[in-house]
């Protein structure tokens, strides 16, 4: 098991985030080990998205620290995140409906954006080559998530389950070494989830990216993750291997107590 043995890709220390009057992240100290797939779970409103948003510099930390690959990265800017090769997906897939799948994926390609698309507007031959290369990377990312045949379809014509995978391709396109995925399977059917699980499992080759996945379906967490962090009311309730953590009475109580409509699988059941 590679859970807590390696060095962390992402680590927080006594992190606190306030959103308006809400203490959304309370004293959170967590570590996500490099190369592993970790789960981030907890009832709605537990602070999962806010934790990922603070790690990626989208909301400021009230106090505490974020470390990325060992370096202090509290309050990092989005372009710095790209330079560290850390990718993100968001809870609601933010795709542009009128654009094709491949164009949407190109938007996630920081290399392509910097050296390709902008300069391509000037129609320089070098820029055109760069744009072609960015387009090829986007096509390759779509292929990795099994969507090669949808590359040129406008995203608004594609079913929701396919759109979620376009969003996943967008997180993959710049070849990140770590990807923070906020509910990549939300709203998917069981069959569609299986496809995403397969894609994510396929990334776990040697040297593959570190994955941090927010997900409500405990069957998926058990299948994919070697480590899981449970948040409740902004604080870490439990952390460790899924087989121990998800069966602990506190964790079971946190879910049942909230009657969380999102948790399709009751914690601890099989
Ligand atoms: N923009 C915001 N302003 C004020 N409170 C917010 C905002 N976004 C989220 N919250 C609150 O912060 C807490 C954590 O939310 P969130 O991180 O979205 O939880 P999760 O992703 O686990 O469902 C919740 O109580 C939520 O209502
Ligand atoms: Mg959320």
PDB file of C-alpha atoms and ligand atoms in Angstrom:
ATOM      1  CA  UNK A   1       0.000   0.000   0.000  1.00  0.00           C
ATOM      2  CA  UNK A   2       1.317   3.393  -0.823  1.00  0.00           C
ATOM      3  CA  UNK A   3      -0.968   5.364   1.456  1.00  0.00           C
ATOM      4  CA  UNK A   4       0.905   7.176   4.193  1.00  0.00           C
ATOM      5  CA  UNK A   5       4.425   6.017   3.401  1.00  0.00           C
ATOM      6  CA  UNK A   6       5.590   8.430   0.637  1.00  0.00           C
ATOM      7  CA  UNK A   7       6.066  12.197   0.760  1.00  0.00           C
ATOM      8  CA  UNK A   8       2.956  14.326   0.403  1.00  0.00           C
ATOM      9  CA  UNK A   9       2.095  16.068  -2.866  1.00  0.00           C
ATOM     10  CA  UNK A  10      -0.394  18.219  -0.982  1.00  0.00           C
ATOM     11  CA  UNK A  11      -0.376  18.996   2.710  1.00  0.00           C
ATOM     12  CA  UNK A  12      -2.196  21.459   4.938  1.00  0.00           C
ATOM     13  CA  UNK A  13      -1.332  22.487   8.441  1.00  0.00           C
ATOM     14  CA  UNK A  14      -3.969  23.820  10.844  1.00  0.00           C
ATOM     15  CA  UNK A  15      -5.778  25.408   7.902  1.00  0.00           C
ATOM     16  CA  UNK A  16      -8.774  27.641   8.578  1.00  0.00           C
ATOM     17  CA  UNK A  17     -11.075  29.242   6.021  1.00  0.00           C
ATOM     18  CA  UNK A  18     -13.933  31.587   6.772  1.00  0.00           C
ATOM     19  CA  UNK A  19     -16.549  32.321   4.100  1.00  0.00           C
ATOM     20  CA  UNK A  20     -18.680  35.207   5.220  1.00  0.00           C
ATOM     21  CA  UNK A  21     -19.745  34.152   8.702  1.00  0.00           C
ATOM     22  CA  UNK A  22     -19.150  30.433   8.074  1.00  0.00           C
ATOM     23  CA  UNK A  23     -16.114  28.652   9.458  1.00  0.00           C
ATOM     24  CA  UNK A  24     -15.953  26.408   6.380  1.00  0.00           C
ATOM     25  CA  UNK A  25     -12.556  24.767   7.069  1.00  0.00           C
ATOM     26  CA  UNK A  26     -11.616  24.297  10.730  1.00  0.00           C
ATOM     27  CA  UNK A  27      -8.048  23.576  11.719  1.00  0.00           C
ATOM     28  CA  UNK A  28      -7.533  21.039   8.943  1.00  0.00           C
ATOM     29  CA  UNK A  29      -4.221  19.172   8.903  1.00  0.00           C
ATOM     30  CA  UNK A  30      -4.132  16.627   6.075  1.00  0.00           C
ATOM     31  CA  UNK A  31      -1.580  15.082   3.731  1.00  0.00           C
ATOM     32  CA  UNK A  32      -2.171  13.493   0.339  1.00  0.00           C
ATOM     33  CA  UNK A  33       0.705  11.230  -0.565  1.00  0.00           C
ATOM     34  CA  UNK A  34       2.416  11.528  -3.934  1.00  0.00           C
ATOM     35  CA  UNK A  35       1.359   8.903  -6.450  1.00  0.00           C
ATOM     36  CA  UNK A  36      -1.594   7.669  -4.381  1.00  0.00           C
ATOM     37  CA  UNK A  37      -5.311   8.100  -5.005  1.00  0.00           C
ATOM     38  CA  UNK A  38      -6.951   9.695  -1.979  1.00  0.00           C
ATOM     39  CA  UNK A  39     -10.624  10.287  -1.303  1.00  0.00           C
ATOM     40  CA  UNK A  40     -12.138  13.368   0.304  1.00  0.00           C
ATOM     41  CA  UNK A  41     -15.603  12.627   1.674  1.00  0.00           C
ATOM     42  CA  UNK A  42     -18.158  14.131   4.020  1.00  0.00           C
ATOM     43  CA  UNK A  43     -21.763  15.298   4.064  1.00  0.00           C
ATOM     44  CA  UNK A  44     -22.888  18.277   1.974  1.00  0.00           C
ATOM     45  CA  UNK A  45     -21.528  21.490   3.415  1.00  0.00           C
ATOM     46  CA  UNK A  46     -18.636  19.686   5.150  1.00  0.00           C
ATOM     47  CA  UNK A  47     -16.053  21.954   3.507  1.00  0.00           C
ATOM     48  CA  UNK A  48     -14.661  19.634   0.822  1.00  0.00           C
ATOM     49  CA  UNK A  49     -14.891  22.129  -2.055  1.00  0.00           C
ATOM     50  CA  UNK A  50     -13.660  24.962   0.141  1.00  0.00           C
ATOM     51  CA  UNK A  51     -10.621  22.907   1.176  1.00  0.00           C
ATOM     52  CA  UNK A  52      -9.747  22.219  -2.478  1.00  0.00           C
ATOM     53  CA  UNK A  53     -10.423  25.869  -3.350  1.00  0.00           C
ATOM     54  CA  UNK A  54      -8.092  27.064  -0.615  1.00  0.00           C
ATOM     55  CA  UNK A  55      -5.378  24.590  -1.639  1.00  0.00           C
ATOM     56  CA  UNK A  56      -5.650  25.951  -5.199  1.00  0.00           C
ATOM     57  CA  UNK A  57      -5.580  29.571  -4.068  1.00  0.00           C
ATOM     58  CA  UNK A  58      -9.155  30.395  -5.089  1.00  0.00           C
ATOM     59  CA  UNK A  59     -10.190  31.345  -1.563  1.00  0.00           C
ATOM     60  CA  UNK A  60      -7.769  32.780   0.976  1.00  0.00           C
ATOM     61  CA  UNK A  61      -6.690  30.940   4.104  1.00  0.00           C
ATOM     62  CA  UNK A  62      -7.726  32.683   7.313  1.00  0.00           C
ATOM     63  CA  UNK A  63      -4.821  31.013   9.075  1.00  0.00           C
ATOM     64  CA  UNK A  64      -2.632  27.940   8.684  1.00  0.00           C
ATOM     65  CA  UNK A  65      -0.567  26.785   5.726  1.00  0.00           C
ATOM     66  CA  UNK A  66      -0.751  24.880   2.446  1.00  0.00           C
ATOM     67  CA  UNK A  67       2.313  22.981   1.199  1.00  0.00           C
ATOM     68  CA  UNK A  68       2.628  21.702  -2.360  1.00  0.00           C
ATOM     69  CA  UNK A  69       5.456  19.282  -3.027  1.00  0.00           C
ATOM     70  CA  UNK A  70       7.085  20.359   0.207  1.00  0.00           C
ATOM     71  CA  UNK A  71       7.040  24.106  -0.489  1.00  0.00           C
ATOM     72  CA  UNK A  72       4.859  26.600   1.286  1.00  0.00           C
ATOM     73  CA  UNK A  73       2.099  27.526  -1.173  1.00  0.00           C
ATOM     74  CA  UNK A  74      -0.520  29.294   0.929  1.00  0.00           C
ATOM     75  CA  UNK A  75      -2.349  31.835  -1.251  1.00  0.00           C
ATOM     76  CA  UNK A  76      -0.798  30.547  -4.480  1.00  0.00           C
ATOM     77  CA  UNK A  77      -2.062  32.164  -7.714  1.00  0.00           C
ATOM     78  CA  UNK A  78      -3.766  30.025 -10.371  1.00  0.00           C
ATOM     79  CA  UNK A  79      -0.926  30.430 -12.905  1.00  0.00           C
ATOM     80  CA  UNK A  80       1.552  29.251 -10.262  1.00  0.00           C
ATOM     81  CA  UNK A  81      -0.611  26.192  -9.730  1.00  0.00           C
ATOM     82  CA  UNK A  82      -0.320  25.416 -13.447  1.00  0.00           C
ATOM     83  CA  UNK A  83       3.445  25.849 -13.291  1.00  0.00           C
ATOM     84  CA  UNK A  84       3.577  23.282 -10.456  1.00  0.00           C
ATOM     85  CA  UNK A  85       1.607  20.972 -12.788  1.00  0.00           C
ATOM     86  CA  UNK A  86      -1.373  20.727 -10.489  1.00  0.00           C
ATOM     87  CA  UNK A  87      -4.716  20.290 -12.247  1.00  0.00           C
ATOM     88  CA  UNK A  88      -8.244  20.869 -11.014  1.00  0.00           C
ATOM     89  CA  UNK A  89     -11.783  20.027 -11.940  1.00  0.00           C
ATOM     90  CA  UNK A  90     -14.778  21.845 -10.487  1.00  0.00           C
ATOM     91  CA  UNK A  91     -17.994  20.612  -8.989  1.00  0.00           C
ATOM     92  CA  UNK A  92     -20.116  21.969 -11.830  1.00  0.00           C
ATOM     93  CA  UNK A  93     -18.379  21.248 -15.132  1.00  0.00           C
ATOM     94  CA  UNK A  94     -17.666  24.715 -16.502  1.00  0.00           C
ATOM     95  CA  UNK A  95     -17.736  23.951 -20.196  1.00  0.00           C
ATOM     96  CA  UNK A  96     -18.595  26.267 -23.053  1.00  0.00           C
ATOM     97  CA  UNK A  97     -21.616  24.668 -24.714  1.00  0.00           C
ATOM     98  CA  UNK A  98     -21.070  26.190 -28.153  1.00  0.00           C
ATOM     99  CA  UNK A  99     -17.477  24.981 -28.396  1.00  0.00           C
ATOM    100  CA  UNK A 100     -16.474  21.481 -29.444  1.00  0.00           C
ATOM    101  CA  UNK A 101     -15.183  18.973 -26.904  1.00  0.00           C
ATOM    102  CA  UNK A 102     -11.638  19.372 -28.202  1.00  0.00           C
ATOM    103  CA  UNK A 103     -11.801  23.191 -27.948  1.00  0.00           C
ATOM    104  CA  UNK A 104     -13.104  22.931 -24.381  1.00  0.00           C
ATOM    105  CA  UNK A 105     -10.195  20.666 -23.472  1.00  0.00           C
ATOM    106  CA  UNK A 106      -7.724  23.116 -25.046  1.00  0.00           C
ATOM    107  CA  UNK A 107      -8.969  25.764 -22.616  1.00  0.00           C
ATOM    108  CA  UNK A 108      -7.525  23.608 -19.814  1.00  0.00           C
ATOM    109  CA  UNK A 109      -4.130  23.401 -21.483  1.00  0.00           C
ATOM    110  CA  UNK A 110      -1.912  25.985 -19.851  1.00  0.00           C
ATOM    111  CA  UNK A 111       0.991  25.225 -22.169  1.00  0.00           C
ATOM    112  CA  UNK A 112      -1.296  25.594 -25.179  1.00  0.00           C
ATOM    113  CA  UNK A 113      -2.820  28.795 -23.872  1.00  0.00           C
ATOM    114  CA  UNK A 114       0.483  30.464 -23.242  1.00  0.00           C
ATOM    115  CA  UNK A 115       2.425  29.557 -26.338  1.00  0.00           C
ATOM    116  CA  UNK A 116      -0.294  28.547 -28.735  1.00  0.00           C
ATOM    117  CA  UNK A 117      -3.721  30.097 -28.756  1.00  0.00           C
ATOM    118  CA  UNK A 118      -2.786  33.657 -27.937  1.00  0.00           C
ATOM    119  CA  UNK A 119       0.011  33.864 -30.453  1.00  0.00           C
ATOM    120  CA  UNK A 120      -2.065  31.922 -32.950  1.00  0.00           C
ATOM    121  CA  UNK A 121      -4.339  34.940 -33.194  1.00  0.00           C
ATOM    122  CA  UNK A 122      -1.381  36.659 -34.883  1.00  0.00           C
ATOM    123  CA  UNK A 123      -1.194  33.788 -37.399  1.00  0.00           C
ATOM    124  CA  UNK A 124       2.544  33.338 -37.084  1.00  0.00           C
ATOM    125  CA  UNK A 125       3.745  30.026 -38.542  1.00  0.00           C
ATOM    126  CA  UNK A 126       5.380  29.115 -35.247  1.00  0.00           C
ATOM    127  CA  UNK A 127       2.152  29.929 -33.448  1.00  0.00           C
ATOM    128  CA  UNK A 128       0.153  27.837 -35.891  1.00  0.00           C
ATOM    129  CA  UNK A 129       2.430  24.885 -35.158  1.00  0.00           C
ATOM    130  CA  UNK A 130       1.982  25.447 -31.438  1.00  0.00           C
ATOM    131  CA  UNK A 131      -1.773  25.567 -31.859  1.00  0.00           C
ATOM    132  CA  UNK A 132      -1.689  22.322 -33.823  1.00  0.00           C
ATOM    133  CA  UNK A 133       0.352  20.712 -31.045  1.00  0.00           C
ATOM    134  CA  UNK A 134      -2.104  21.974 -28.410  1.00  0.00           C
ATOM    135  CA  UNK A 135      -4.974  20.550 -30.467  1.00  0.00           C
ATOM    136  CA  UNK A 136      -3.187  17.206 -30.639  1.00  0.00           C
ATOM    137  CA  UNK A 137      -2.665  17.199 -26.859  1.00  0.00           C
ATOM    138  CA  UNK A 138      -6.370  17.918 -26.375  1.00  0.00           C
ATOM    139  CA  UNK A 139      -7.320  15.114 -28.755  1.00  0.00           C
ATOM    140  CA  UNK A 140      -5.003  12.785 -26.875  1.00  0.00           C
ATOM    141  CA  UNK A 141      -6.579  13.765 -23.529  1.00  0.00           C
ATOM    142  CA  UNK A 142     -10.042  13.031 -24.946  1.00  0.00           C
ATOM    143  CA  UNK A 143      -8.741   9.674 -26.125  1.00  0.00           C
ATOM    144  CA  UNK A 144      -7.466   8.918 -22.605  1.00  0.00           C
ATOM    145  CA  UNK A 145     -10.999   9.333 -21.230  1.00  0.00           C
ATOM    146  CA  UNK A 146     -12.488   7.296 -24.076  1.00  0.00           C
ATOM    147  CA  UNK A 147     -14.088  10.220 -25.921  1.00  0.00           C
ATOM    148  CA  UNK A 148     -12.081  10.418 -29.151  1.00  0.00           C
ATOM    149  CA  UNK A 149     -15.243  10.065 -31.230  1.00  0.00           C
ATOM    150  CA  UNK A 150     -16.863  13.114 -29.600  1.00  0.00           C
ATOM    151  CA  UNK A 151     -13.929  15.477 -30.217  1.00  0.00           C
ATOM    152  CA  UNK A 152     -15.664  17.711 -32.757  1.00  0.00           C
ATOM    153  CA  UNK A 153     -19.171  17.709 -31.307  1.00  0.00           C
ATOM    154  CA  UNK A 154     -20.399  20.895 -29.600  1.00  0.00           C
ATOM    155  CA  UNK A 155     -20.475  20.122 -25.896  1.00  0.00           C
ATOM    156  CA  UNK A 156     -24.102  21.266 -25.495  1.00  0.00           C
ATOM    157  CA  UNK A 157     -25.197  18.359 -27.703  1.00  0.00           C
ATOM    158  CA  UNK A 158     -23.501  15.785 -25.487  1.00  0.00           C
ATOM    159  CA  UNK A 159     -25.185  13.960 -22.594  1.00  0.00           C
ATOM    160  CA  UNK A 160     -24.259  15.096 -19.078  1.00  0.00           C
ATOM    161  CA  UNK A 161     -22.238  11.919 -18.392  1.00  0.00           C
ATOM    162  CA  UNK A 162     -20.068  12.615 -21.442  1.00  0.00           C
ATOM    163  CA  UNK A 163     -19.688  16.298 -20.471  1.00  0.00           C
ATOM    164  CA  UNK A 164     -18.287  15.242 -17.098  1.00  0.00           C
ATOM    165  CA  UNK A 165     -15.655  13.202 -18.913  1.00  0.00           C
ATOM    166  CA  UNK A 166     -14.805  16.156 -21.191  1.00  0.00           C
ATOM    167  CA  UNK A 167     -14.174  18.083 -17.974  1.00  0.00           C
ATOM    168  CA  UNK A 168     -11.912  15.270 -16.765  1.00  0.00           C
ATOM    169  CA  UNK A 169      -9.976  15.422 -20.055  1.00  0.00           C
ATOM    170  CA  UNK A 170      -9.551  19.153 -19.474  1.00  0.00           C
ATOM    171  CA  UNK A 171      -7.988  18.441 -16.074  1.00  0.00           C
ATOM    172  CA  UNK A 172      -5.642  15.901 -17.718  1.00  0.00           C
ATOM    173  CA  UNK A 173      -4.540  17.807 -20.789  1.00  0.00           C
ATOM    174  CA  UNK A 174      -1.517  19.631 -19.408  1.00  0.00           C
ATOM    175  CA  UNK A 175      -0.153  16.326 -18.065  1.00  0.00           C
ATOM    176  CA  UNK A 176      -0.432  17.298 -14.368  1.00  0.00           C
ATOM    177  CA  UNK A 177       1.458  15.423 -11.677  1.00  0.00           C
ATOM    178  CA  UNK A 178      -1.408  16.009  -9.255  1.00  0.00           C
ATOM    179  CA  UNK A 179      -5.126  16.447  -9.958  1.00  0.00           C
ATOM    180  CA  UNK A 180      -7.756  17.684  -7.511  1.00  0.00           C
ATOM    181  CA  UNK A 181     -11.133  16.405  -8.699  1.00  0.00           C
ATOM    182  CA  UNK A 182     -14.286  17.858  -7.125  1.00  0.00           C
ATOM    183  CA  UNK A 183     -17.105  15.341  -7.590  1.00  0.00           C
ATOM    184  CA  UNK A 184     -16.098  14.070 -11.040  1.00  0.00           C
ATOM    185  CA  UNK A 185     -18.892  11.490 -10.819  1.00  0.00           C
ATOM    186  CA  UNK A 186     -21.725  13.589  -9.384  1.00  0.00           C
ATOM    187  CA  UNK A 187     -25.031  12.888 -11.078  1.00  0.00           C
ATOM    188  CA  UNK A 188     -23.711   9.997 -13.170  1.00  0.00           C
ATOM    189  CA  UNK A 189     -25.475   6.664 -13.550  1.00  0.00           C
ATOM    190  CA  UNK A 190     -23.796   3.596 -12.134  1.00  0.00           C
ATOM    191  CA  UNK A 191     -22.607   2.572 -15.620  1.00  0.00           C
ATOM    192  CA  UNK A 192     -21.209   6.057 -16.321  1.00  0.00           C
ATOM    193  CA  UNK A 193     -19.436   6.038 -12.940  1.00  0.00           C
ATOM    194  CA  UNK A 194     -17.858   2.697 -13.787  1.00  0.00           C
ATOM    195  CA  UNK A 195     -16.404   4.290 -16.914  1.00  0.00           C
ATOM    196  CA  UNK A 196     -14.896   7.189 -14.943  1.00  0.00           C
ATOM    197  CA  UNK A 197     -13.567   4.774 -12.289  1.00  0.00           C
ATOM    198  CA  UNK A 198     -11.892   2.834 -15.083  1.00  0.00           C
ATOM    199  CA  UNK A 199     -10.332   5.995 -16.510  1.00  0.00           C
ATOM    200  CA  UNK A 200      -9.032   7.070 -13.078  1.00  0.00           C
ATOM    201  CA  UNK A 201      -7.788   3.561 -12.265  1.00  0.00           C
ATOM    202  CA  UNK A 202      -5.975   3.584 -15.626  1.00  0.00           C
ATOM    203  CA  UNK A 203      -4.029   6.698 -14.553  1.00  0.00           C
ATOM    204  CA  UNK A 204      -2.514   4.840 -11.608  1.00  0.00           C
ATOM    205  CA  UNK A 205       0.471   3.533 -13.466  1.00  0.00           C
ATOM    206  CA  UNK A 206       3.993   4.106 -12.183  1.00  0.00           C
ATOM    207  CA  UNK A 207       4.679   7.811 -12.400  1.00  0.00           C
ATOM    208  CA  UNK A 208       0.963   8.540 -12.864  1.00  0.00           C
ATOM    209  CA  UNK A 209      -0.571  11.611 -11.247  1.00  0.00           C
ATOM    210  CA  UNK A 210      -1.477  11.922  -7.596  1.00  0.00           C
ATOM    211  CA  UNK A 211      -5.261  12.008  -7.370  1.00  0.00           C
ATOM    212  CA  UNK A 212      -7.472  13.627  -4.762  1.00  0.00           C
ATOM    213  CA  UNK A 213     -11.107  12.809  -5.457  1.00  0.00           C
ATOM    214  CA  UNK A 214     -14.220  14.218  -3.792  1.00  0.00           C
ATOM    215  CA  UNK A 215     -16.897  11.554  -4.085  1.00  0.00           C
ATOM    216  CA  UNK A 216     -20.035  10.535  -2.202  1.00  0.00           C
ATOM    217  CA  UNK A 217     -20.326   6.958  -3.405  1.00  0.00           C
ATOM    218  CA  UNK A 218     -18.469   4.801  -0.885  1.00  0.00           C
ATOM    219  CA  UNK A 219     -18.303   1.908  -3.333  1.00  0.00           C
ATOM    220  CA  UNK A 220     -16.250   4.144  -5.630  1.00  0.00           C
ATOM    221  CA  UNK A 221     -14.027   5.308  -2.743  1.00  0.00           C
ATOM    222  CA  UNK A 222     -13.368   1.694  -1.750  1.00  0.00           C
ATOM    223  CA  UNK A 223     -12.547   0.770  -5.335  1.00  0.00           C
ATOM    224  CA  UNK A 224     -10.206   3.658  -6.073  1.00  0.00           C
ATOM    225  CA  UNK A 225      -8.633   5.034  -2.918  1.00  0.00           C
ATOM    226  CA  UNK A 226      -5.871   3.799  -0.656  1.00  0.00           C
ATOM    227  CA  UNK A 227      -6.505   6.677   1.753  1.00  0.00           C
ATOM    228  CA  UNK A 228      -9.539   8.685   2.684  1.00  0.00           C
ATOM    229  CA  UNK A 229     -10.120  11.889   4.642  1.00  0.00           C
ATOM    230  CA  UNK A 230     -13.558  12.450   6.167  1.00  0.00           C
ATOM    231  CA  UNK A 231     -14.632  16.038   6.779  1.00  0.00           C
ATOM    232  CA  UNK A 232     -17.630  16.991   8.893  1.00  0.00           C
ATOM    233  CA  UNK A 233     -18.626  20.573   9.651  1.00  0.00           C
ATOM    234  CA  UNK A 234     -15.268  21.780   8.299  1.00  0.00           C
ATOM    235  CA  UNK A 235     -13.092  19.566  10.517  1.00  0.00           C
ATOM    236  CA  UNK A 236     -11.294  16.268   9.928  1.00  0.00           C
ATOM    237  CA  UNK A 237     -13.401  13.551  11.498  1.00  0.00           C
ATOM    238  CA  UNK A 238     -11.200  10.626  10.457  1.00  0.00           C
ATOM    239  CA  UNK A 239      -8.390   9.782   8.035  1.00  0.00           C
ATOM    240  CA  UNK A 240      -6.792   6.509   6.988  1.00  0.00           C
ATOM    241  CA  UNK A 241      -7.402   3.485   4.773  1.00  0.00           C
ATOM    242  CA  UNK A 242     -11.056   3.287   3.626  1.00  0.00           C
ATOM    243  CA  UNK A 243     -11.653  -0.135   5.157  1.00  0.00           C
ATOM    244  CA  UNK A 244     -11.035   1.188   8.671  1.00  0.00           C
ATOM    245  CA  UNK A 245     -12.204   4.791   8.321  1.00  0.00           C
ATOM    246  CA  UNK A 246     -15.529   4.193   6.578  1.00  0.00           C
ATOM    247  CA  UNK A 247     -16.635   1.672   9.177  1.00  0.00           C
ATOM    248  CA  UNK A 248     -15.845   3.788  12.208  1.00  0.00           C
ATOM    249  CA  UNK A 249     -18.924   4.628  14.292  1.00  0.00           C
ATOM    250  CA  UNK A 250     -18.230   8.406  14.184  1.00  0.00           C
ATOM    251  CA  UNK A 251     -18.133   8.398  10.396  1.00  0.00           C
ATOM    252  CA  UNK A 252     -21.269   6.297  10.065  1.00  0.00           C
ATOM    253  CA  UNK A 253     -23.024   8.629  12.522  1.00  0.00           C
ATOM    254  CA  UNK A 254     -21.884  11.770  10.659  1.00  0.00           C
ATOM    255  CA  UNK A 255     -23.579  10.553   7.491  1.00  0.00           C
ATOM    256  CA  UNK A 256     -26.724   9.109   8.994  1.00  0.00           C
ATOM    257  CA  UNK A 257     -27.117  12.067  11.341  1.00  0.00           C
ATOM    258  CA  UNK A 258     -27.147  14.487   8.393  1.00  0.00           C
ATOM    259  CA  UNK A 259     -29.458  12.379   6.240  1.00  0.00           C
ATOM    260  CA  UNK A 260     -27.256  13.377   3.314  1.00  0.00           C
ATOM    261  CA  UNK A 261     -29.267  12.972   0.144  1.00  0.00           C
ATOM    262  CA  UNK A 262     -26.086  12.693  -1.888  1.00  0.00           C
ATOM    263  CA  UNK A 263     -24.668   9.562  -0.266  1.00  0.00           C
ATOM    264  CA  UNK A 264     -26.055   6.890  -2.505  1.00  0.00           C
ATOM    265  CA  UNK A 265     -24.213   4.206  -0.584  1.00  0.00           C
ATOM    266  CA  UNK A 266     -24.497   4.196   3.151  1.00  0.00           C
ATOM    267  CA  UNK A 267     -21.092   4.288   4.768  1.00  0.00           C
ATOM    268  CA  UNK A 268     -19.946   0.908   5.962  1.00  0.00           C
ATOM    269  CA  UNK A 269     -22.481  -1.061   3.927  1.00  0.00           C
ATOM    270  CA  UNK A 270     -21.429  -3.434   1.210  1.00  0.00           C
TER     271      UNK A 270
HETATM  272  N1  LIG B   1     -19.485  31.634  -1.097  1.00  0.00           N
HETATM  273  C1  LIG B   1     -19.852  31.240   0.137  1.00  0.00           C
HETATM  274  N2  LIG B   1     -20.204  32.156   1.076  1.00  0.00           N
HETATM  275  C2  LIG B   1     -20.568  31.773   2.331  1.00  0.00           C
HETATM  276  N3  LIG B   1     -20.584  30.502   2.743  1.00  0.00           N
HETATM  277  C3  LIG B   1     -20.246  29.539   1.841  1.00  0.00           C
HETATM  278  C4  LIG B   1     -19.868  29.857   0.498  1.00  0.00           C
HETATM  279  N4  LIG B   1     -19.573  28.704  -0.159  1.00  0.00           N
HETATM  280  C5  LIG B   1     -19.775  27.718   0.739  1.00  0.00           C
HETATM  281  N5  LIG B   1     -20.179  28.199   1.926  1.00  0.00           N
HETATM  282  C6  LIG B   1     -20.448  27.441   3.157  1.00  0.00           C
HETATM  283  O1  LIG B   1     -19.238  26.824   3.550  1.00  0.00           O
HETATM  284  C7  LIG B   1     -19.472  25.523   4.029  1.00  0.00           C
HETATM  285  C8  LIG B   1     -18.671  24.512   3.226  1.00  0.00           C
HETATM  286  O2  LIG B   1     -19.171  24.464   1.904  1.00  0.00           O
HETATM  287  P1  LIG B   1     -18.500  23.542   0.791  1.00  0.00           P
HETATM  288  O3  LIG B   1     -17.033  23.654   0.868  1.00  0.00           O
HETATM  289  O4  LIG B   1     -19.146  23.867  -0.499  1.00  0.00           O
HETATM  290  O5  LIG B   1     -18.935  22.078   1.270  1.00  0.00           O
HETATM  291  P2  LIG B   1     -18.918  20.687   0.474  1.00  0.00           P
HETATM  292  O6  LIG B   1     -18.129  20.858  -0.767  1.00  0.00           O
HETATM  293  O7  LIG B   1     -18.325  19.709   1.434  1.00  0.00           O
HETATM  294  O8  LIG B   1     -20.365  20.353   0.201  1.00  0.00           O
HETATM  295  C9  LIG B   1     -20.977  25.308   3.962  1.00  0.00           C
HETATM  296  O9  LIG B   1     -21.523  25.618   5.223  1.00  0.00           O
HETATM  297  C10 LIG B   1     -21.420  26.301   2.923  1.00  0.00           C
HETATM  298  O10 LIG B   1     -22.749  26.695   3.159  1.00  0.00           O
HETATM  299 MG1  LIG B   2     -18.607  20.605  -2.758  1.00  0.00          MG
END
